[in-house]
Short mmCIF file of C-alpha atoms and ligand atoms in Angstrom, two decimals:
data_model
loop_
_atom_site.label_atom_id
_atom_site.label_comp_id
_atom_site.label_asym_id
_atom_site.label_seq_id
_atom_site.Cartn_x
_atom_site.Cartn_y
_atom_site.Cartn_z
CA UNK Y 1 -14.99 13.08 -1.23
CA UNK Y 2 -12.85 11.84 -4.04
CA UNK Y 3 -9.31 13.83 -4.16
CA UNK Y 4 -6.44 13.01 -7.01
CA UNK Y 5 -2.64 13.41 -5.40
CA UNK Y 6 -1.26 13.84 -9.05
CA UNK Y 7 2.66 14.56 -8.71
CA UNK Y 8 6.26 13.80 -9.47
CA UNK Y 9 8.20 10.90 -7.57
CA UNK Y 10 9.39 11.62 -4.46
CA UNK Y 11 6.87 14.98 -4.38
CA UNK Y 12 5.28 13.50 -0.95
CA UNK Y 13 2.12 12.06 -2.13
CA UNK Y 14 2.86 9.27 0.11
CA UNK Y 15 3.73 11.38 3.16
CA UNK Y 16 0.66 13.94 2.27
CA UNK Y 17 -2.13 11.18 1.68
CA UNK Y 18 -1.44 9.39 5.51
CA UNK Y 19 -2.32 13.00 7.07
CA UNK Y 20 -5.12 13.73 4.67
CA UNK Y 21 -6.56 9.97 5.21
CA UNK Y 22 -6.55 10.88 9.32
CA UNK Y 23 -7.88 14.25 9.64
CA UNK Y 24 -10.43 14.04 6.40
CA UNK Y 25 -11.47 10.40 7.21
CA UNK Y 26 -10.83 9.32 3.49
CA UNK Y 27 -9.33 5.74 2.48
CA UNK Y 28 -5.60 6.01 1.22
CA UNK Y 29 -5.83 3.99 -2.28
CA UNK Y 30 -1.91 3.91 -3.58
CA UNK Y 31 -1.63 2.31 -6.91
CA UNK Y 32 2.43 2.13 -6.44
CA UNK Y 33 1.10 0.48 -2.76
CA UNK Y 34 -1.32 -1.98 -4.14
CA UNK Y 35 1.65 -2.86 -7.11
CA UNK Y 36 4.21 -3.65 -4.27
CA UNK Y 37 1.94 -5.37 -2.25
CA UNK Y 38 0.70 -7.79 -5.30
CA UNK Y 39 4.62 -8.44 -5.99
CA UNK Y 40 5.29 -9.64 -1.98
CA UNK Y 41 2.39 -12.15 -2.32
CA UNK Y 42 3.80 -13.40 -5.98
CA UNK Y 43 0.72 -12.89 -7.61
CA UNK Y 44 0.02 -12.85 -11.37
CA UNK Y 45 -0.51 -9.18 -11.46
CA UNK Y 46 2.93 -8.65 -9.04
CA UNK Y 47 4.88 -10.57 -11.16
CA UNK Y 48 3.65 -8.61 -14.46
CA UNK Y 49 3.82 -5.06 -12.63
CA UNK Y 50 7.46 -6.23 -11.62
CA UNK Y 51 9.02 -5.66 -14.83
CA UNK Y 52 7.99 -2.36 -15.43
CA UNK Y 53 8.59 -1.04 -12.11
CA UNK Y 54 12.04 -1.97 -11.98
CA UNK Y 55 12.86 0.02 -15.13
CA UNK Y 56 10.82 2.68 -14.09
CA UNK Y 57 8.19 2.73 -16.49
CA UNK Y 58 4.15 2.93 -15.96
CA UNK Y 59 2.53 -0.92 -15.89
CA UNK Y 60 0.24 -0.98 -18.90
CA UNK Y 61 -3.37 1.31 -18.19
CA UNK Y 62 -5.76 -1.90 -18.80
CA UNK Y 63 -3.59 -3.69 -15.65
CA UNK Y 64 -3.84 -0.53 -13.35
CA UNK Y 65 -7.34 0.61 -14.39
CA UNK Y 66 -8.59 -2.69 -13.42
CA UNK Y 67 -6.86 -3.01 -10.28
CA UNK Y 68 -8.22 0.65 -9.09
CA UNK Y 69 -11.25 -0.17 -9.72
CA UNK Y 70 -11.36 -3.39 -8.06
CA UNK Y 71 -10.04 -1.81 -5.57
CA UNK Y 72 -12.82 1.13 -5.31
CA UNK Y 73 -15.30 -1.34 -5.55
CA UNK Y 74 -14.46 -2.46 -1.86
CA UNK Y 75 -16.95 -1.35 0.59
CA UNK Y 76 -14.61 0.92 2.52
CA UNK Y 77 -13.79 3.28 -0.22
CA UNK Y 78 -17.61 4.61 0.06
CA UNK Y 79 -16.44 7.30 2.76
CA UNK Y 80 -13.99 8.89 0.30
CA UNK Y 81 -11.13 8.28 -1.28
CA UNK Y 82 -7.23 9.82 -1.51
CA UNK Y 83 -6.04 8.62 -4.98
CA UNK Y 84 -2.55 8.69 -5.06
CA UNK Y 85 0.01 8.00 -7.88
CA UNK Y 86 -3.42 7.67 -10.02
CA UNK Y 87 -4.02 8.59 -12.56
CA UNK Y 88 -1.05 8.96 -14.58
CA UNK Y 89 -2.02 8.81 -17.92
CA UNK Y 90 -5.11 10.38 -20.05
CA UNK Y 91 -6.33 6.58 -20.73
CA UNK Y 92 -6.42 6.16 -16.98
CA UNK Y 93 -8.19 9.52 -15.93
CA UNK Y 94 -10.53 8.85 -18.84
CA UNK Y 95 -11.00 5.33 -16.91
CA UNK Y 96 -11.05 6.91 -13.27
CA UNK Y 97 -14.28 9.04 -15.21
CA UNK Y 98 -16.14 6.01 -16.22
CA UNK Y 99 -15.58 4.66 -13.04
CA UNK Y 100 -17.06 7.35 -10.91
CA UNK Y 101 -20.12 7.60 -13.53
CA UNK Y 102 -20.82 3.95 -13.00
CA UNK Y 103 -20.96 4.46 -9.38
CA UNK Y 104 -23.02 7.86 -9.68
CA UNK Y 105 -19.43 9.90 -7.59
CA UNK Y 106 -17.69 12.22 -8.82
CA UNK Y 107 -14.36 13.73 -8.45
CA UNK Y 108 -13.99 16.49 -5.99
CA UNK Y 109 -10.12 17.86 -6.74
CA UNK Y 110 -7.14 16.95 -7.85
CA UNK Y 111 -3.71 18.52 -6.30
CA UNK Y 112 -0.99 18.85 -8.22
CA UNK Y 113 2.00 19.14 -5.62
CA UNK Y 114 4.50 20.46 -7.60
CA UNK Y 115 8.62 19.94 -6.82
CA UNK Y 116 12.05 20.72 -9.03
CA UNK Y 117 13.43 18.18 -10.07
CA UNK Y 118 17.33 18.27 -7.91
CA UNK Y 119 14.76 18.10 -4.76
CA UNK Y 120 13.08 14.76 -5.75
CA UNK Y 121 16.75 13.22 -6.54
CA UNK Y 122 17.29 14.44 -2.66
CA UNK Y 123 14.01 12.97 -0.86
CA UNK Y 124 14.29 9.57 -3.00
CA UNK Y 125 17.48 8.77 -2.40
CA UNK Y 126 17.24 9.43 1.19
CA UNK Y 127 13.76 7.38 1.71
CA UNK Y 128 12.74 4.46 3.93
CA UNK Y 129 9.62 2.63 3.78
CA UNK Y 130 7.52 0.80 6.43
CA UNK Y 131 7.38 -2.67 5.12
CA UNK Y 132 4.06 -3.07 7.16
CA UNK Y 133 2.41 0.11 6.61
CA UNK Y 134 3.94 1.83 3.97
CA UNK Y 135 4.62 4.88 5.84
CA UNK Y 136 7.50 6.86 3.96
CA UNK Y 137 10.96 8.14 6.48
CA UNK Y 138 13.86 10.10 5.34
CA UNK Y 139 17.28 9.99 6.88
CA UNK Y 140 16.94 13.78 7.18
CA UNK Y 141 13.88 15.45 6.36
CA UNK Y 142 12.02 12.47 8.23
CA UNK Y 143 13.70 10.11 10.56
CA UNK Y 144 12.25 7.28 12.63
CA UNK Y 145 12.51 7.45 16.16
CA UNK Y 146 14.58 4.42 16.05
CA UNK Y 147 16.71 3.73 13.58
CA UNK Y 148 14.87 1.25 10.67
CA UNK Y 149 11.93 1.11 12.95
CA UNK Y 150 8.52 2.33 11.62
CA UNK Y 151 7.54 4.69 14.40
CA UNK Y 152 3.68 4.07 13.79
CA UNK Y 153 3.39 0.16 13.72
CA UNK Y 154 7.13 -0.85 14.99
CA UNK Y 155 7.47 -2.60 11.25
CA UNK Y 156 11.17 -2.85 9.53
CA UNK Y 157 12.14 -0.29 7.70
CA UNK Y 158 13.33 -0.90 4.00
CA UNK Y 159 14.64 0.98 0.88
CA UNK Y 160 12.68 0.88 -2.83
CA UNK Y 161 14.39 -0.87 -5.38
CA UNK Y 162 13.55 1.39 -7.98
CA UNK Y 163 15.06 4.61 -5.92
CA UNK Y 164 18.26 4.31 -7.13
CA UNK Y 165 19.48 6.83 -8.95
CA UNK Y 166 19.52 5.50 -12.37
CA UNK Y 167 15.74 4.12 -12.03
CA UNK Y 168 14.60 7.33 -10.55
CA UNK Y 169 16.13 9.30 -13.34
CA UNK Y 170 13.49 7.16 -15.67
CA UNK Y 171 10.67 7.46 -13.51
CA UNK Y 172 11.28 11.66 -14.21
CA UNK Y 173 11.40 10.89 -17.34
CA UNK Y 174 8.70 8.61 -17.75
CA UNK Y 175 6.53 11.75 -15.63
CA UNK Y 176 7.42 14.52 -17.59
CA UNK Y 177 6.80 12.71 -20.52
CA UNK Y 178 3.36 10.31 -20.08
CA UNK Y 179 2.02 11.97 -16.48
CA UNK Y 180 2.54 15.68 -16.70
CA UNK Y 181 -0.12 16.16 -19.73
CA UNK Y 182 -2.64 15.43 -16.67
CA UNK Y 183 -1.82 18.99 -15.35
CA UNK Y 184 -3.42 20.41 -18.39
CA UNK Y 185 -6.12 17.89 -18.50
CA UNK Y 186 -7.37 18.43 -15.15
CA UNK Y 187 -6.99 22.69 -15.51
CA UNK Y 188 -9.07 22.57 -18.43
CA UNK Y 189 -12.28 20.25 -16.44
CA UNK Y 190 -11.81 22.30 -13.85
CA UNK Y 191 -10.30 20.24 -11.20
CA UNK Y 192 -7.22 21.37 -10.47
CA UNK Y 193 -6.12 22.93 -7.38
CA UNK Y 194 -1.99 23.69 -7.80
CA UNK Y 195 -0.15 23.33 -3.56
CA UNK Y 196 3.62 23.97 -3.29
CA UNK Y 197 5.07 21.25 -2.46
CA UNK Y 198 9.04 22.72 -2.30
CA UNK Y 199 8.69 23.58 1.22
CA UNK Y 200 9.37 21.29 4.59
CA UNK Y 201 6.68 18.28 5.32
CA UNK Y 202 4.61 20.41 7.42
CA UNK Y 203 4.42 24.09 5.16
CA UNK Y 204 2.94 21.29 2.00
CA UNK Y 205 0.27 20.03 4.34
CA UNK Y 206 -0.82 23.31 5.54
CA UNK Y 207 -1.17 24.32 1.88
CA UNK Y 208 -2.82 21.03 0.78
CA UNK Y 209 -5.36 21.30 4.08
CA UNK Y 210 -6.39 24.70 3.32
CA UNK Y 211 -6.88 23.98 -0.53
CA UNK Y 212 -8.89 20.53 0.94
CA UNK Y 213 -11.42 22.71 3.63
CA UNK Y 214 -11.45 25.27 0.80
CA UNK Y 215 -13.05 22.57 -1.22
CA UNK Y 216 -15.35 21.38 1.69
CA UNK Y 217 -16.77 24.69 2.31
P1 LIG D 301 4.65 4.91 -6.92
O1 LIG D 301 4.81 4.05 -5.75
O2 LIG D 301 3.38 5.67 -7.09
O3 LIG D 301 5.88 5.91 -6.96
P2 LIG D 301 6.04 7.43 -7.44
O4 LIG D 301 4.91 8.11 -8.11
O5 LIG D 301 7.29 7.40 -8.19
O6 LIG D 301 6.04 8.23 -6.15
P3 LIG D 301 6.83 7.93 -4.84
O7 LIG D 301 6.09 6.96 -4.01
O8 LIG D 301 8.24 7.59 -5.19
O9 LIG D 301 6.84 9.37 -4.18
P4 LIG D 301 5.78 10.11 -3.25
O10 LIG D 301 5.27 11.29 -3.99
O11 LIG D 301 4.79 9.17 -2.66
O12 LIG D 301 6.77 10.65 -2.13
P5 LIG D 301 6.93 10.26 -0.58
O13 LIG D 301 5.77 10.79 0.20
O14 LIG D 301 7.29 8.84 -0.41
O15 LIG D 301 4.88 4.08 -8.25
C1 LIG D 301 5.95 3.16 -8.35
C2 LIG D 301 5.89 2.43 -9.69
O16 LIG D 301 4.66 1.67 -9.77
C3 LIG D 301 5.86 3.33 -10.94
O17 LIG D 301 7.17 3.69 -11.35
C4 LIG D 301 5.14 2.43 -11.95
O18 LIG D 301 6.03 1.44 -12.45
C5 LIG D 301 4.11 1.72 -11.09
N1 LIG D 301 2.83 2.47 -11.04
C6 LIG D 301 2.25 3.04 -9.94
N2 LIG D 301 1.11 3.66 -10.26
C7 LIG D 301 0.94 3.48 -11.61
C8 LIG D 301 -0.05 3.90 -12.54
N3 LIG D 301 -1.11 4.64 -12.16
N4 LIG D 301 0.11 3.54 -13.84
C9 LIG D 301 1.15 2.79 -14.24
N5 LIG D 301 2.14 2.37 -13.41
C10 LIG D 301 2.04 2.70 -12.11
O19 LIG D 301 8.19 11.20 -0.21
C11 LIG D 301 9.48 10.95 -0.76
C12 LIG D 301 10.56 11.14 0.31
O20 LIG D 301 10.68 12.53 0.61
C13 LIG D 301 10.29 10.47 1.65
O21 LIG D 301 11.50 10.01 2.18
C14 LIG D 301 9.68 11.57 2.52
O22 LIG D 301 9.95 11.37 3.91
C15 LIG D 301 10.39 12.81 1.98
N6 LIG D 301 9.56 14.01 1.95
C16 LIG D 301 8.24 14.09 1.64
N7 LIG D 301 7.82 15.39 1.63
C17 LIG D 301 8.92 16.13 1.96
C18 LIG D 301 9.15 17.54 2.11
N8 LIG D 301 8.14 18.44 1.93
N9 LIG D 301 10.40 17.96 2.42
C19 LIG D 301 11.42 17.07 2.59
N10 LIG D 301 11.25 15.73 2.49
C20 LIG D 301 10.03 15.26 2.16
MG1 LIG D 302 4.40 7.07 -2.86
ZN1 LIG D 303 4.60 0.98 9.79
#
């Protein structure tokens, strides 16, 4: 199964994907994740992905087509995949498409978890990430069981750089704007499977479940 998370920032794609990943056996593939992760080790592709990020703007679609699909080229991804923060341009869903061809898959769904914007301001600036394993918190919505402790892997708790406010404003922008046209894009193939995602953490996965057995079915 290949499923698209396509979504604003701070919608819960993050939170969504590591309950989809366990109880659909899928691999988690999180551009955002993979950008971060490049950045700690100081590679090439970190360094470049850096300056973009910390504006909020997307990293150019060459870099992050050909890091997804090095990425799906790993071995593991062959039991299914949970894209997430991918694509977010038409270039890059136009790349996702070639990809899949070459490898004879196709795309199953993509859910569009849709949130106002005053709620995302509320869940980003309240967020905490697992340094280890990227597992998302929130002070309220979502708190560890020890304070800055990931409850999962026992890993330190941190904050994004680019959730504060300013930065976040951009990255709306920067959705509405480049990402948002995908809605349309994936109605009109036929993909596109639309999950509330204004309720609590456990109402959007009940929605997003049903929508994924719908599709299994
Ligand atoms: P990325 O890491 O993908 O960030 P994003 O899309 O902005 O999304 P977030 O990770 O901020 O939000 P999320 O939807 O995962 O929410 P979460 O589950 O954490 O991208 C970062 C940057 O990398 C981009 O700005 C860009 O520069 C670059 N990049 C990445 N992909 C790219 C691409 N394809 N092309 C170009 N550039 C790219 O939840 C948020 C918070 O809310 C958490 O605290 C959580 O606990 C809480 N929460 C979740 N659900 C609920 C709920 N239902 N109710 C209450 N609280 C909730
Ligand atoms: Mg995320
Ligand atoms: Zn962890």
């Amino acid at each position: 199964m290949i499923l698209v998370l396509l979504g604003p920032p701070g919608a819960g794609k993050g939170t969504q994907a590591e309950r989809l990943q366990e109880t659909f056996s899928l691999v988690h593939v999180a551009s955002g994740d993979l950008f971060r992760e490049n950045l700690r080790e100081q590679t090439e592709l970190g360094i470049l992905a850096q300056k973009y990020m910390d504006q909020g703007k997307l990293v150019p679609d060459d870099v992050t087509i050909g890091m997804v699909h090095a990425r799906l080229e790993q071995p593991d991804s062959a039991k299914g995949v949970i894209l997430d923060g991918f694509p977010r341009t038409i270039p890059q869903a136009r790349g996702l498409n070639q990809m899949l061809d070459d490898t004879g898959r196709e795309l199953d769904a993509v859910l569009h978890i849709a949130v106002p914007d005053e709620e995302l301001l509320r869940r980003l600036s309240g967020r905490w990430i697992c340094e280890n394993c990227q597992t998302p918190y929130h002070d309220l919505s979502k708190p560890p069981q020890k304070a800055g402790v990931c409850d999962m892997c026992g890993g330190r708790l941190y904050q994004r750089d680019d959730d504060k406010p300013e930065t976040v404003r951009a990255r709306l922008k920067v959705y509405h704007e480049q990402t948002s046209p995908l809605i349309e894009f994936y109605r009109e193939s036929g993909h596109l499977r639309e999950v509330d995602g204004a309720g609590d953490i456990d109402a959007v996965w009940q929605a997003l479940k049903e929508s994924v057995q719908a599709l299994e079915s």
